[in-house]
Amino acid sequence: MTERIGVYICHCGTNIAGVVDVANVSKWAGEKLADQGVVISRDYKFMCSSLGQELIQKDIKEQNLNRVVVAACSPHLHEKTFRNACKGADLNPYLCELVSIREQDSWVHTDKAAATFKAKAIVSGGVSRVVHNEELTPLKVPIHPATLVVGGGIAGIQAALEIADAGFHVYLVEREPSIGGHMAQFDKTFPTLDCSACILTPKMVDVGNHPNITLLTWSEVQKVDGYVGNFAVTIKKKPRYIKIEDCTGCGICWEKCPKKVLDTVFEAGMGNRKAVYVPFPQAVPKYPVIDDVNCTYFLKGTCKACEKFCPTNAIDFKQEAEVITVEVGNIILATGYDLFDARRIPQYGYARFANVYTNLEFERLCNAAGPTGGNIVLRDGKTVPKTVGIVHCVGSRDKNYNAYCSAICCMQGLKFAHLVHERTGAEVYNFYIDIRTPSKGYEEFYNRLLEEGTRFVRGKVAEVSDFARVPEEEGKLVIQVEDTLIGKQRRIPVDMVILSSGLQSRHDSKDVAKLFGISCSADNWFIERHPKLDPVATMTEGVFIAGCVQGPKDIPASVAQGAAAAARVLGKIQQKEIALEPVRATINADQCSGCRICNNMCPFNAILFHENEMVSEVNPALCQGCGTCIAGCPAGAISGTGFSNDQILSQIDGLLLLNILKAAVPVES
Amino acid sequence: MVDELAFNYEITNLMYASHGQPITNCLQCGTCSGTCPAVEFMDHTPRQIIGMIRADLKEEVLASNTYWTCASCFHCTVRCPADIDVADMMYALKRYSMWKGQFQAGLIGPDFSEAFVKMIVNSGRSFEPLLAATYLPRYSARDIVQEGLMATGLVLSGKMPLLPKKIKGLKKFQQMVRRIIPIGEQS
Amino acid sequence: MKQYAYYPGCSLESLGKSYHLSAMEVSKALGVELKEIEDWNCCGATAYFPVDEFLAYTLTARNLAKAEKTGLDFVAPCSACYKNAFFTNKYIQHDADLADHINYALEVDDLHVSGTSRVRHLIDIFINDVGLEEIKTKVTNPLKDLRVAPYYGCQILRPRKEHEDVENPQYFENLLSTLGAEPVNYSSKARCCGGSLIITNRKAALDMVRILLQDAVNHDADVIATTCPMCNVNLEVYQAQVNREFGTQYAIPVMYFTQLMGLSFGIVPGHLGIGKQQVSSESMLAIAQNTK
Amino acid sequence: MTEETKPFEPVIIGFTCNWCSYRAADMAGTARIKYAPNIRLIRLMCSGRLDPTFVFKAFAGGADAVLISGCHPGDCHYVEQNYKAMRRFHLLKRVLVQMGIEPGRLKLLWASAAEGAIFAAEINKFVEEVRALGPLNWAKPGELVSTPIMEEVTA
């Protein structure tokens, strides 16, 4: 049939029209591209508006168009919109091509003539390409109703409960022996100062008892196969050396265990645990873990005190790692953050001066269930500090370390100041660059601190030293800083320094991202599909993110994201089946020489070889549509829907058309 | 677009090889001034100077002794969270003020640098005793006496030779210098 | 026999003579040959940059060019020279435009610089090329009970960021321990001594010196060890003036790390230029030579 | 102004992958980072889809240079297909020389979705390099047989 193509140039208000002479472009397309089948060419203020879409649909009907090219924003934003519009007018959505003259033209160029010229080239490329677009129908695949949640912090807990409560099964995987994450380590939560454990523990218990949740602690995901709707996830359950079916969590084993181990994880190095342990009393699940790196039996082959005393013979030193595979339709990653290592800033004295603490250490120090029972004392275990300095932005907002703002430190610093003040009456200094309190009730909390008489010094701390230049500084830690509000360098002697270490991505976030096929930002936070409009989805269908894994955020924001991710997953589950982009490779058996070059080119093993026919074939369910095999096939036997050679080769022609027309001079506009 | 003539752009341009970030990136955190070992002797802290430059307070900045008080210890530079080469900015200001011949009265720095360079250009090497001559007049009588005593002490202890050395390839050396700056004619 | 293109720098010809002497003695003992770059010129210390940046780079480049000819590493005992050479070299590597300007000037001296030579500080080659184990074997007179305050100063560390920890380096301490001495752990070891201000802003400089002396003395150091003639002169020669200014009684000897190495190798103090200092080194020597 | 006095404006065809480099271009857009208008992008699903004939087609069609762009090594959305693109790039350079096309007219650029600024900067650099080379005029075969420098830019 003869092509009848409609071309639509979007103004996007002034976003495009401000730089590109849209009228000129649409006029040009209507005339110069007529020979390629363009029968109508329009420009319109907002193509994506309902009116704009109706305009297209009307033309499809009245001008009986069989191809549509829209020149507007990036396909990643509105491709679906316009394809659906065409669908609405009974035109196969894949006969619609969206080319970007905003992100790739009007927004990045200033020379109007050149931008207009480029817009014409882009449109012409789209037109030449759309001619070769084929009618396609998305592949429908069923969605497995179960969900995998990785990470048992507050974000993962929230997501898991939302989905489980909606009646669908959840596998919650946690690396540590218990769920709870960082929140379980905190004492109070800002700005309301309610006790962290009091609000977290009930949720943890719910997770532990929920019939729809399979809790896999002390476990890690090893492998992820498949695609949205049908993931096969391989999980390694590290040996607990405890028969959980027999264990009652009575605690006799860790009472009797003779081996003390410095707890660098939960107690942040502030306290000890035993070689067989639960990280904290409210741990979920209640079963302990034997730490085989430190356990005397594993080191020396003797001891077994726990085994001797266990009333239910639940200890099993022979236990081995177990590898299981679960089927899920969607995945939520909530793997959280690591704390910035304050040792990297030696001038702040952490690990050089005893009484310099990290924020996490201080959380444990002032936690009623912590090593000092909540008494705020110096490392000597008795002296109550008289003056305390809280250093903000440690490793944050600093191009030498992390350039971004860690979002929580300001409020955390204020919280610490309040707790110190309340419990010790000590004088507290906050050293800050800017105080950022952008959420509900936060500024009020700041005001409260000001009223309490906390001292605020605006200036990034230069160094902490033990060098006393004057008698008042003897035996103190001296914080040297410019008080920028008076423009003077000050040396402030304190007894205790608390470093608000920033948040950073997990040390292994790159590997995790690769494991789940999503991408990381320059700072290794996971990248969301859209920073504003799609914060919990990723570029990979069926994989969602929640909490600090996406970027630094506080508890309320993490909970919100956990719930949001759950809602997105539930939406998918309800659809029961999902339409996959029909961008797939197919092998023409007649042309295939059976050379098998394509076979090992495919990273998804989607190409199988038929020995007897001596030809290869692509499994459309496994094929992800990258097209490498197409480019690699020496016989040219493989073709790819959506990105066929014809489409691309003619798009190249189209883009260069103007030059061939010897119109290298920006067309008079 | 910003006015190219703005003082802060002049300064930025003067920081030729400073591969650090432009001072427009400064977040006024005060790390430089909190670190600076000589800050007590400065009219304005380094952070304030950056602020003043950005406010185009040219006269005030040039009139300040801050940049001539910089000891070039580069501690601010390595600590700056905005990756600004603050010490190099101080050099830029020194160059600018010498170029404009505009600086706080009574400062020794400008003359010293001038004299130092002259000496290098004339001999190829630097030589402490000669330098003394150029700046001593600026000192109080007491200082001069002390300086004298010390100098003699040094000479006696053989720490200080009595005559300067000249390098052999001086001619070519000076031609080389003339390819860069006009100053340094034989004197 | 390890060879290096040696750039003594002006100070080692006058105020820093003893540094030169001791460096040579110690190198000899360690089988290191420092081949002086012929007809080198002043690197400009910190005083060129206020006048002209190109001039500053070019003058240093001339020495680098001469070193490149030899194909040996460029070694400077003076931290100021070292810093100038290191960065000039770095910029020449990374900034073709700057390199062209410089080479245009160097032409007249039939020289060309391409930034190929490695720029090192003297202490760096002793510690990293010779190695502490090797040095230990040469120690015949361990500096037992000698509390030494290692003073790094500024320019050996900064403004290098990629450099090993610039805020709390340890290699100087390790060297001193190898010599049998007791390194003093004090917070001012990398704080500026004000060397470049001693002429232009005496008041500020003396105050900076005072703070360093105070920190060292507070930690009962018997001697301050330096890696740079500027720092050394500043801390040593001006102690008397500090005392006059602030009514203090500091009398702490200041030695080059090479002088301490020499002592531990059992080289006679005279050959290391010890004894000519303004501040008496008697007390220090007494402990160092265990005659106390 | 007249043809002669106008500076040469090269036309560059750029192939980007759907996941990293095309999104880097989008990022440059949303961040309003300006760059030379000489480049026109074609979106592929993966840089591994790049069939060498695409490059020849572009040159034959009048392009002065071609940019191949994909995810950083190790970050490929399709696991490792960008490595295939890299191999093809190196081969292509050799072939182009045989065809009398300066290897400098083909550039490989790794850009992650977060690297809009770098993407823009690299394009500007490339445009200047090609401007320096001048319009593509096919040298007689064998005129350029010096083996090309195998450089690859990491954004």
CSV table of C-alpha atoms in Angstrom, one decimal, chain A residues 242-597:
chain,number,residue,atom,x,y,z
A,242,ILE,CA,21.0,-23.9,64.6
A,243,LYS,CA,18.1,-26.2,63.8
A,244,ILE,CA,15.4,-23.5,63.8
A,245,GLU,CA,12.6,-26.1,64.0
A,246,ASP,CA,13.9,-27.1,67.4
A,247,CYS,CA,15.2,-23.7,68.6
A,248,THR,CA,13.0,-21.8,71.1
A,249,GLY,CA,15.2,-18.7,71.3
A,250,CYS,CA,15.5,-19.3,75.0
A,251,GLY,CA,19.0,-17.7,75.0
A,252,ILE,CA,20.8,-20.2,77.1
A,253,CYS,CA,23.4,-20.8,74.3
A,254,TRP,CA,24.5,-17.2,74.2
A,255,GLU,CA,24.5,-17.0,78.0
A,256,LYS,CA,26.8,-20.0,78.2
A,257,CYS,CA,29.0,-19.2,75.2
A,258,PRO,CA,32.5,-18.3,76.6
A,259,LYS,CA,33.7,-16.4,73.6
A,260,LYS,CA,33.2,-12.6,73.6
A,261,VAL,CA,33.4,-10.9,70.2
A,262,LEU,CA,33.5,-7.2,69.5
A,263,ASP,CA,30.2,-6.3,67.8
A,264,THR,CA,31.2,-4.0,64.9
A,265,VAL,CA,27.9,-4.3,63.1
A,266,PHE,CA,25.0,-3.7,65.5
A,267,GLU,CA,26.9,-2.1,68.4
A,268,ALA,CA,29.1,-0.2,65.9
A,269,GLY,CA,32.1,-1.4,67.9
A,270,MET,CA,30.8,0.0,71.1
A,271,GLY,CA,30.0,-3.3,72.7
A,272,ASN,CA,30.5,-7.1,72.7
A,273,ARG,CA,28.4,-10.0,71.7
A,274,LYS,CA,29.0,-13.8,72.0
A,275,ALA,CA,30.2,-16.1,69.2
A,276,VAL,CA,26.6,-17.5,69.2
A,277,TYR,CA,24.3,-14.5,69.2
A,278,VAL,CA,21.2,-12.6,68.3
A,279,PRO,CA,22.2,-9.0,67.4
A,280,PHE,CA,19.7,-7.5,69.8
A,281,PRO,CA,17.0,-8.7,72.2
A,282,GLN,CA,14.0,-7.9,69.9
A,283,ALA,CA,15.6,-9.6,67.0
A,284,VAL,CA,13.3,-11.2,64.4
A,285,PRO,CA,13.7,-14.1,63.9
A,286,LYS,CA,14.5,-15.1,67.5
A,287,TYR,CA,16.9,-17.8,66.4
A,288,PRO,CA,20.6,-17.1,67.1
A,289,VAL,CA,23.5,-17.5,64.7
A,290,ILE,CA,26.9,-19.1,65.3
A,291,ASP,CA,29.6,-16.9,64.0
A,292,ASP,CA,31.9,-19.6,62.6
A,293,VAL,CA,34.8,-17.1,62.1
A,294,ASN,CA,35.1,-16.5,65.9
A,295,CYS,CA,33.5,-19.6,67.4
A,296,THR,CA,36.0,-21.5,69.5
A,297,TYR,CA,34.8,-24.8,68.2
A,298,PHE,CA,35.3,-23.8,64.6
A,299,LEU,CA,38.8,-22.4,65.5
A,300,LYS,CA,40.0,-25.1,67.8
A,301,GLY,CA,37.7,-28.0,67.4
A,302,THR,CA,36.7,-28.0,71.1
A,303,CYS,CA,34.1,-26.1,73.3
A,304,LYS,CA,30.6,-26.9,72.1
A,305,ALA,CA,29.4,-25.2,75.3
A,306,CYS,CA,26.2,-24.1,73.5
A,307,GLU,CA,25.5,-27.7,72.4
A,308,LYS,CA,26.0,-29.0,75.9
A,309,PHE,CA,23.5,-26.6,77.4
A,310,CYS,CA,20.9,-26.3,74.7
A,311,PRO,CA,17.7,-27.7,76.2
A,312,THR,CA,16.3,-28.7,72.8
A,313,ASN,CA,19.5,-29.9,71.1
A,314,ALA,CA,19.0,-27.3,68.4
A,315,ILE,CA,22.7,-26.8,67.8
A,316,ASP,CA,24.0,-28.4,64.6
A,317,PHE,CA,27.7,-27.8,63.9
A,318,LYS,CA,27.4,-29.8,60.7
A,319,GLN,CA,24.8,-27.5,59.1
A,320,GLU,CA,25.8,-26.3,55.6
A,321,ALA,CA,24.9,-23.5,53.4
A,322,GLU,CA,21.6,-24.1,51.5
A,323,VAL,CA,20.9,-22.8,48.1
A,324,ILE,CA,17.2,-22.3,47.1
A,325,THR,CA,15.5,-20.9,44.0
A,326,VAL,CA,12.2,-19.0,44.2
A,327,GLU,CA,9.9,-17.8,41.5
A,328,VAL,CA,8.7,-14.2,41.7
A,329,GLY,CA,7.1,-11.7,39.3
A,330,ASN,CA,8.6,-8.5,40.8
A,331,ILE,CA,11.5,-7.4,42.9
A,332,ILE,CA,11.9,-4.6,45.4
A,333,LEU,CA,15.5,-3.6,46.4
A,334,ALA,CA,15.8,-1.9,49.8
A,335,THR,CA,19.4,-2.6,50.6
A,336,GLY,CA,20.0,0.7,52.4
A,337,TYR,CA,23.3,2.5,52.9
A,338,ASP,CA,26.7,2.4,54.5
A,339,LEU,CA,28.1,5.0,56.8
A,340,PHE,CA,30.9,7.2,55.5
A,341,ASP,CA,34.2,6.1,57.1
A,342,ALA,CA,35.3,9.1,59.3
A,343,ARG,CA,38.9,7.7,59.3
A,344,ARG,CA,39.2,9.2,55.8
A,345,ILE,CA,39.3,12.6,57.3
A,346,PRO,CA,42.2,12.3,59.7
A,347,GLN,CA,42.1,16.0,60.8
A,348,TYR,CA,38.8,15.2,62.5
A,349,GLY,CA,40.7,12.8,64.8
A,350,TYR,CA,38.4,9.8,64.6
A,351,ALA,CA,40.3,6.6,65.8
A,352,ARG,CA,43.1,9.0,66.9
A,353,PHE,CA,41.4,10.6,69.8
A,354,ALA,CA,39.4,8.4,72.1
A,355,ASN,CA,36.5,10.8,72.6
A,356,VAL,CA,35.7,11.5,68.9
A,357,TYR,CA,32.6,9.4,68.1
A,358,THR,CA,30.7,8.7,64.9
A,359,ASN,CA,27.0,9.3,64.8
A,360,LEU,CA,26.2,5.6,64.8
A,361,GLU,CA,28.5,5.1,67.8
A,362,PHE,CA,26.6,7.9,69.6
A,363,GLU,CA,23.3,6.3,68.8
A,364,ARG,CA,24.4,3.2,70.6
A,365,LEU,CA,25.9,5.3,73.4
A,366,CYS,CA,22.7,7.0,74.2
A,367,ASN,CA,20.5,4.0,73.5
A,368,ALA,CA,18.8,2.6,76.7
A,369,ALA,CA,19.6,-0.9,75.4
A,370,GLY,CA,23.1,0.1,74.4
A,371,PRO,CA,26.5,-0.7,76.0
A,372,THR,CA,26.2,2.0,78.6
A,373,GLY,CA,22.5,1.6,79.2
A,374,GLY,CA,21.9,5.0,77.7
A,375,ASN,CA,24.4,6.9,79.9
A,376,ILE,CA,26.3,9.5,77.8
A,377,VAL,CA,29.8,9.1,79.1
A,378,LEU,CA,33.3,9.3,77.6
A,379,ARG,CA,35.3,6.2,76.5
A,380,ASP,CA,36.6,5.8,80.1
A,381,GLY,CA,33.1,4.7,80.9
A,382,LYS,CA,32.4,7.1,83.7
A,383,THR,CA,33.2,10.8,82.9
A,384,VAL,CA,30.2,12.8,81.9
A,385,PRO,CA,31.1,15.3,79.2
A,386,LYS,CA,30.7,19.0,80.1
A,387,THR,CA,31.0,20.3,76.5
A,388,VAL,CA,30.1,18.4,73.4
A,389,GLY,CA,30.8,19.4,69.8
A,390,ILE,CA,28.6,18.0,67.0
A,391,VAL,CA,30.3,18.3,63.5
A,392,HIS,CA,28.0,18.3,60.6
A,393,CYS,CA,28.7,17.4,57.0
A,394,VAL,CA,31.4,14.8,57.7
A,395,GLY,CA,32.2,13.5,54.2
A,396,SER,CA,29.1,15.1,52.8
A,397,ARG,CA,28.9,18.3,50.7
A,398,ASP,CA,32.6,17.8,50.1
A,399,LYS,CA,34.1,17.2,46.6
A,400,ASN,CA,37.0,15.4,48.3
A,401,TYR,CA,34.6,12.7,49.5
A,402,ASN,CA,30.9,12.8,48.7
A,403,ALA,CA,29.7,16.0,46.9
A,404,TYR,CA,26.0,15.4,47.8
A,405,CYS,CA,24.1,16.4,51.0
A,406,SER,CA,23.4,13.4,53.2
A,407,ALA,CA,19.9,14.8,54.0
A,408,ILE,CA,19.6,13.4,57.6
A,409,CYS,CA,22.6,14.8,59.4
A,410,CYS,CA,21.2,18.2,60.3
A,411,MET,CA,18.2,16.8,62.0
A,412,GLN,CA,20.3,14.0,63.5
A,413,GLY,CA,22.7,16.7,64.9
A,414,LEU,CA,19.8,18.6,66.4
A,415,LYS,CA,18.5,15.3,67.9
A,416,PHE,CA,21.9,14.5,69.4
A,417,ALA,CA,22.2,18.1,70.8
A,418,HIS,CA,18.8,17.7,72.5
A,419,LEU,CA,19.6,14.3,74.0
A,420,VAL,CA,23.0,15.4,75.3
A,421,HIS,CA,21.5,18.5,76.7
A,422,GLU,CA,18.6,16.7,78.3
A,423,ARG,CA,20.6,13.8,79.8
A,424,THR,CA,23.9,15.6,80.8
A,425,GLY,CA,23.1,19.3,80.9
A,426,ALA,CA,26.3,19.7,78.9
A,427,GLU,CA,26.9,22.6,76.7
A,428,VAL,CA,26.4,21.6,73.1
A,429,TYR,CA,27.9,23.1,70.0
A,430,ASN,CA,26.6,22.4,66.5
A,431,PHE,CA,29.0,23.2,63.7
A,432,TYR,CA,27.2,23.5,60.4
A,433,ILE,CA,27.4,24.9,56.9
A,434,ASP,CA,23.7,25.3,56.5
A,435,ILE,CA,20.9,23.9,58.7
A,436,ARG,CA,18.5,22.1,56.4
A,437,THR,CA,15.1,21.2,57.9
A,438,PRO,CA,12.8,20.8,55.0
A,439,SER,CA,10.1,18.5,56.3
A,440,LYS,CA,7.0,18.6,58.5
A,441,GLY,CA,7.8,19.6,62.1
A,442,TYR,CA,11.6,19.9,61.4
A,443,GLU,CA,12.0,23.6,61.5
A,444,GLU,CA,9.9,23.7,64.7
A,445,PHE,CA,12.4,21.2,66.2
A,446,TYR,CA,15.3,23.5,65.2
A,447,ASN,CA,13.5,26.4,66.9
A,448,ARG,CA,13.1,24.2,70.0
A,449,LEU,CA,16.8,23.6,70.1
A,450,LEU,CA,17.5,27.3,69.7
A,451,GLU,CA,15.3,27.9,72.7
A,452,GLU,CA,17.1,25.1,74.7
A,453,GLY,CA,20.2,27.2,74.3
A,454,THR,CA,22.2,24.9,72.1
A,455,ARG,CA,25.1,26.8,70.5
A,456,PHE,CA,25.3,27.0,66.7
A,457,VAL,CA,28.5,27.9,64.9
A,458,ARG,CA,28.2,28.4,61.2
A,459,GLY,CA,31.4,27.0,59.7
A,460,LYS,CA,32.7,23.7,58.5
A,461,VAL,CA,35.1,22.4,61.1
A,462,ALA,CA,38.7,22.6,59.9
A,463,GLU,CA,40.3,20.3,62.4
A,464,VAL,CA,40.1,18.6,65.8
A,465,SER,CA,43.3,18.5,67.8
A,466,ASP,CA,44.6,17.7,71.3
A,467,PHE,CA,47.2,20.5,71.2
A,468,ALA,CA,46.5,23.0,74.0
A,469,ARG,CA,47.8,26.4,73.2
A,470,VAL,CA,46.3,28.0,76.2
A,471,PRO,CA,45.5,26.6,79.7
A,472,GLU,CA,41.8,26.4,79.0
A,473,GLU,CA,42.5,23.9,76.3
A,474,GLU,CA,44.5,21.5,78.5
A,475,GLY,CA,43.1,18.0,78.4
A,476,LYS,CA,40.4,18.9,75.9
A,477,LEU,CA,39.7,18.3,72.3
A,478,VAL,CA,40.1,21.6,70.5
A,479,ILE,CA,37.7,22.2,67.5
A,480,GLN,CA,39.2,24.8,65.1
A,481,VAL,CA,36.7,26.4,62.9
A,482,GLU,CA,35.9,29.8,61.3
A,483,ASP,CA,32.8,31.2,62.8
A,484,THR,CA,31.7,32.6,59.5
A,485,LEU,CA,29.0,34.8,60.9
A,486,ILE,CA,31.6,36.9,62.7
A,487,GLY,CA,34.5,36.1,60.3
A,488,LYS,CA,36.9,34.9,63.0
A,489,GLN,CA,38.8,31.7,63.4
A,490,ARG,CA,37.7,30.1,66.8
A,491,ARG,CA,39.3,27.3,68.8
A,492,ILE,CA,36.6,25.7,70.9
A,493,PRO,CA,37.6,23.2,73.6
A,494,VAL,CA,35.2,20.3,74.2
A,495,ASP,CA,35.2,16.9,76.0
A,496,MET,CA,33.4,15.0,73.3
A,497,VAL,CA,33.2,15.3,69.5
A,498,ILE,CA,30.4,13.7,67.5
A,499,LEU,CA,31.0,13.4,63.8
A,500,SER,CA,27.8,13.3,61.6
A,501,SER,CA,29.2,10.9,59.1
A,502,GLY,CA,27.3,11.1,55.9
A,503,LEU,CA,25.4,8.3,54.1
A,504,GLN,CA,26.9,6.5,51.2
A,505,SER,CA,25.9,3.7,48.9
A,506,ARG,CA,26.6,0.2,50.0
A,507,HIS,CA,30.2,-0.9,49.3
A,508,ASP,CA,28.8,-3.6,47.0
A,509,SER,CA,26.0,-1.6,45.4
A,510,LYS,CA,27.7,-1.9,42.0
A,511,ASP,CA,27.6,-5.7,42.2
A,512,VAL,CA,24.0,-5.7,43.4
A,513,ALA,CA,23.0,-3.4,40.6
A,514,LYS,CA,24.6,-5.7,38.1
A,515,LEU,CA,23.0,-8.7,39.7
A,516,PHE,CA,19.5,-7.2,39.2
A,517,GLY,CA,20.3,-5.5,35.9
A,518,ILE,CA,19.8,-1.9,37.0
A,519,SER,CA,22.1,1.1,36.8
A,520,CYS,CA,23.9,3.2,39.4
A,521,SER,CA,24.5,6.9,39.6
A,522,ALA,CA,28.0,8.4,39.7
A,523,ASP,CA,27.8,8.0,43.5
A,524,ASN,CA,26.5,4.4,43.2
A,525,TRP,CA,23.0,5.1,44.3
A,526,PHE,CA,20.5,3.2,42.2
A,527,ILE,CA,18.9,5.2,39.5
A,528,GLU,CA,15.1,5.6,39.5
A,529,ARG,CA,13.1,5.7,36.2
A,530,HIS,CA,12.3,9.3,36.7
A,531,PRO,CA,13.6,11.6,39.4
A,532,LYS,CA,10.3,13.2,40.1
A,533,LEU,CA,7.5,11.2,38.4
A,534,ASP,CA,8.7,7.7,38.8
A,535,PRO,CA,10.9,7.6,41.9
A,536,VAL,CA,10.6,3.9,42.9
A,537,ALA,CA,10.7,2.2,39.5
A,538,THR,CA,13.9,1.5,37.6
A,539,MET,CA,14.7,1.3,34.0
A,540,THR,CA,14.4,-2.5,34.3
A,541,GLU,CA,10.8,-3.7,34.2
A,542,GLY,CA,9.7,-5.5,37.4
A,543,VAL,CA,12.6,-4.2,39.5
A,544,PHE,CA,11.8,-1.4,42.0
A,545,ILE,CA,13.8,0.4,44.6
A,546,ALA,CA,12.9,1.9,48.0
A,547,GLY,CA,14.7,3.8,50.8
A,548,CYS,CA,18.3,4.9,51.0
A,549,VAL,CA,19.4,2.6,48.2
A,550,GLN,CA,18.0,5.3,45.9
A,551,GLY,CA,19.7,8.1,47.8
A,552,PRO,CA,20.0,9.5,51.3
A,553,LYS,CA,16.7,9.9,53.1
A,554,ASP,CA,15.2,9.8,56.5
A,555,ILE,CA,12.8,7.3,58.1
A,556,PRO,CA,9.5,8.9,56.9
A,557,ALA,CA,10.8,9.1,53.3
A,558,SER,CA,12.0,5.5,53.4
A,559,VAL,CA,8.7,4.2,54.7
A,560,ALA,CA,6.8,6.2,52.0
A,561,GLN,CA,9.0,4.7,49.3
A,562,GLY,CA,8.6,1.2,50.7
A,563,ALA,CA,4.8,1.6,50.5
A,564,ALA,CA,5.0,3.3,47.1
A,565,ALA,CA,7.1,0.4,45.7
A,566,ALA,CA,4.6,-2.1,47.1
A,567,ALA,CA,1.8,-0.2,45.5
A,568,ARG,CA,3.5,-0.4,42.1
A,569,VAL,CA,4.1,-4.1,42.5
A,570,LEU,CA,0.5,-4.8,43.6
A,571,GLY,CA,-0.6,-2.8,40.5
A,572,LYS,CA,1.5,-5.1,38.3
A,573,ILE,CA,0.3,-8.3,40.1
A,574,GLN,CA,-3.3,-7.2,39.5
A,575,GLN,CA,-2.7,-6.9,35.8
A,576,LYS,CA,-2.1,-10.7,35.9
A,577,GLU,CA,-0.2,-10.5,32.7
A,578,ILE,CA,2.2,-8.0,31.3
A,579,ALA,CA,2.9,-6.8,27.7
A,580,LEU,CA,6.5,-6.9,26.8
A,581,GLU,CA,8.0,-4.6,24.1
A,582,PRO,CA,7.9,-6.7,21.0
A,583,VAL,CA,11.5,-5.7,20.2
A,584,ARG,CA,12.9,-9.2,19.5
A,585,ALA,CA,15.2,-10.9,17.1
A,586,THR,CA,14.0,-13.6,14.7
A,587,ILE,CA,16.1,-15.9,12.5
A,588,ASN,CA,15.1,-16.6,9.0
A,589,ALA,CA,15.7,-20.4,8.9
A,590,ASP,CA,16.2,-20.4,5.1
A,591,GLN,CA,19.0,-17.9,5.3
A,592,CYS,CA,20.6,-19.4,8.4
A,593,SER,CA,23.8,-21.2,7.6
A,594,GLY,CA,24.0,-22.8,11.0
A,595,CYS,CA,27.4,-21.3,11.7
A,596,ARG,CA,26.3,-20.8,15.4
A,597,ILE,CA,28.2,-17.5,15.7
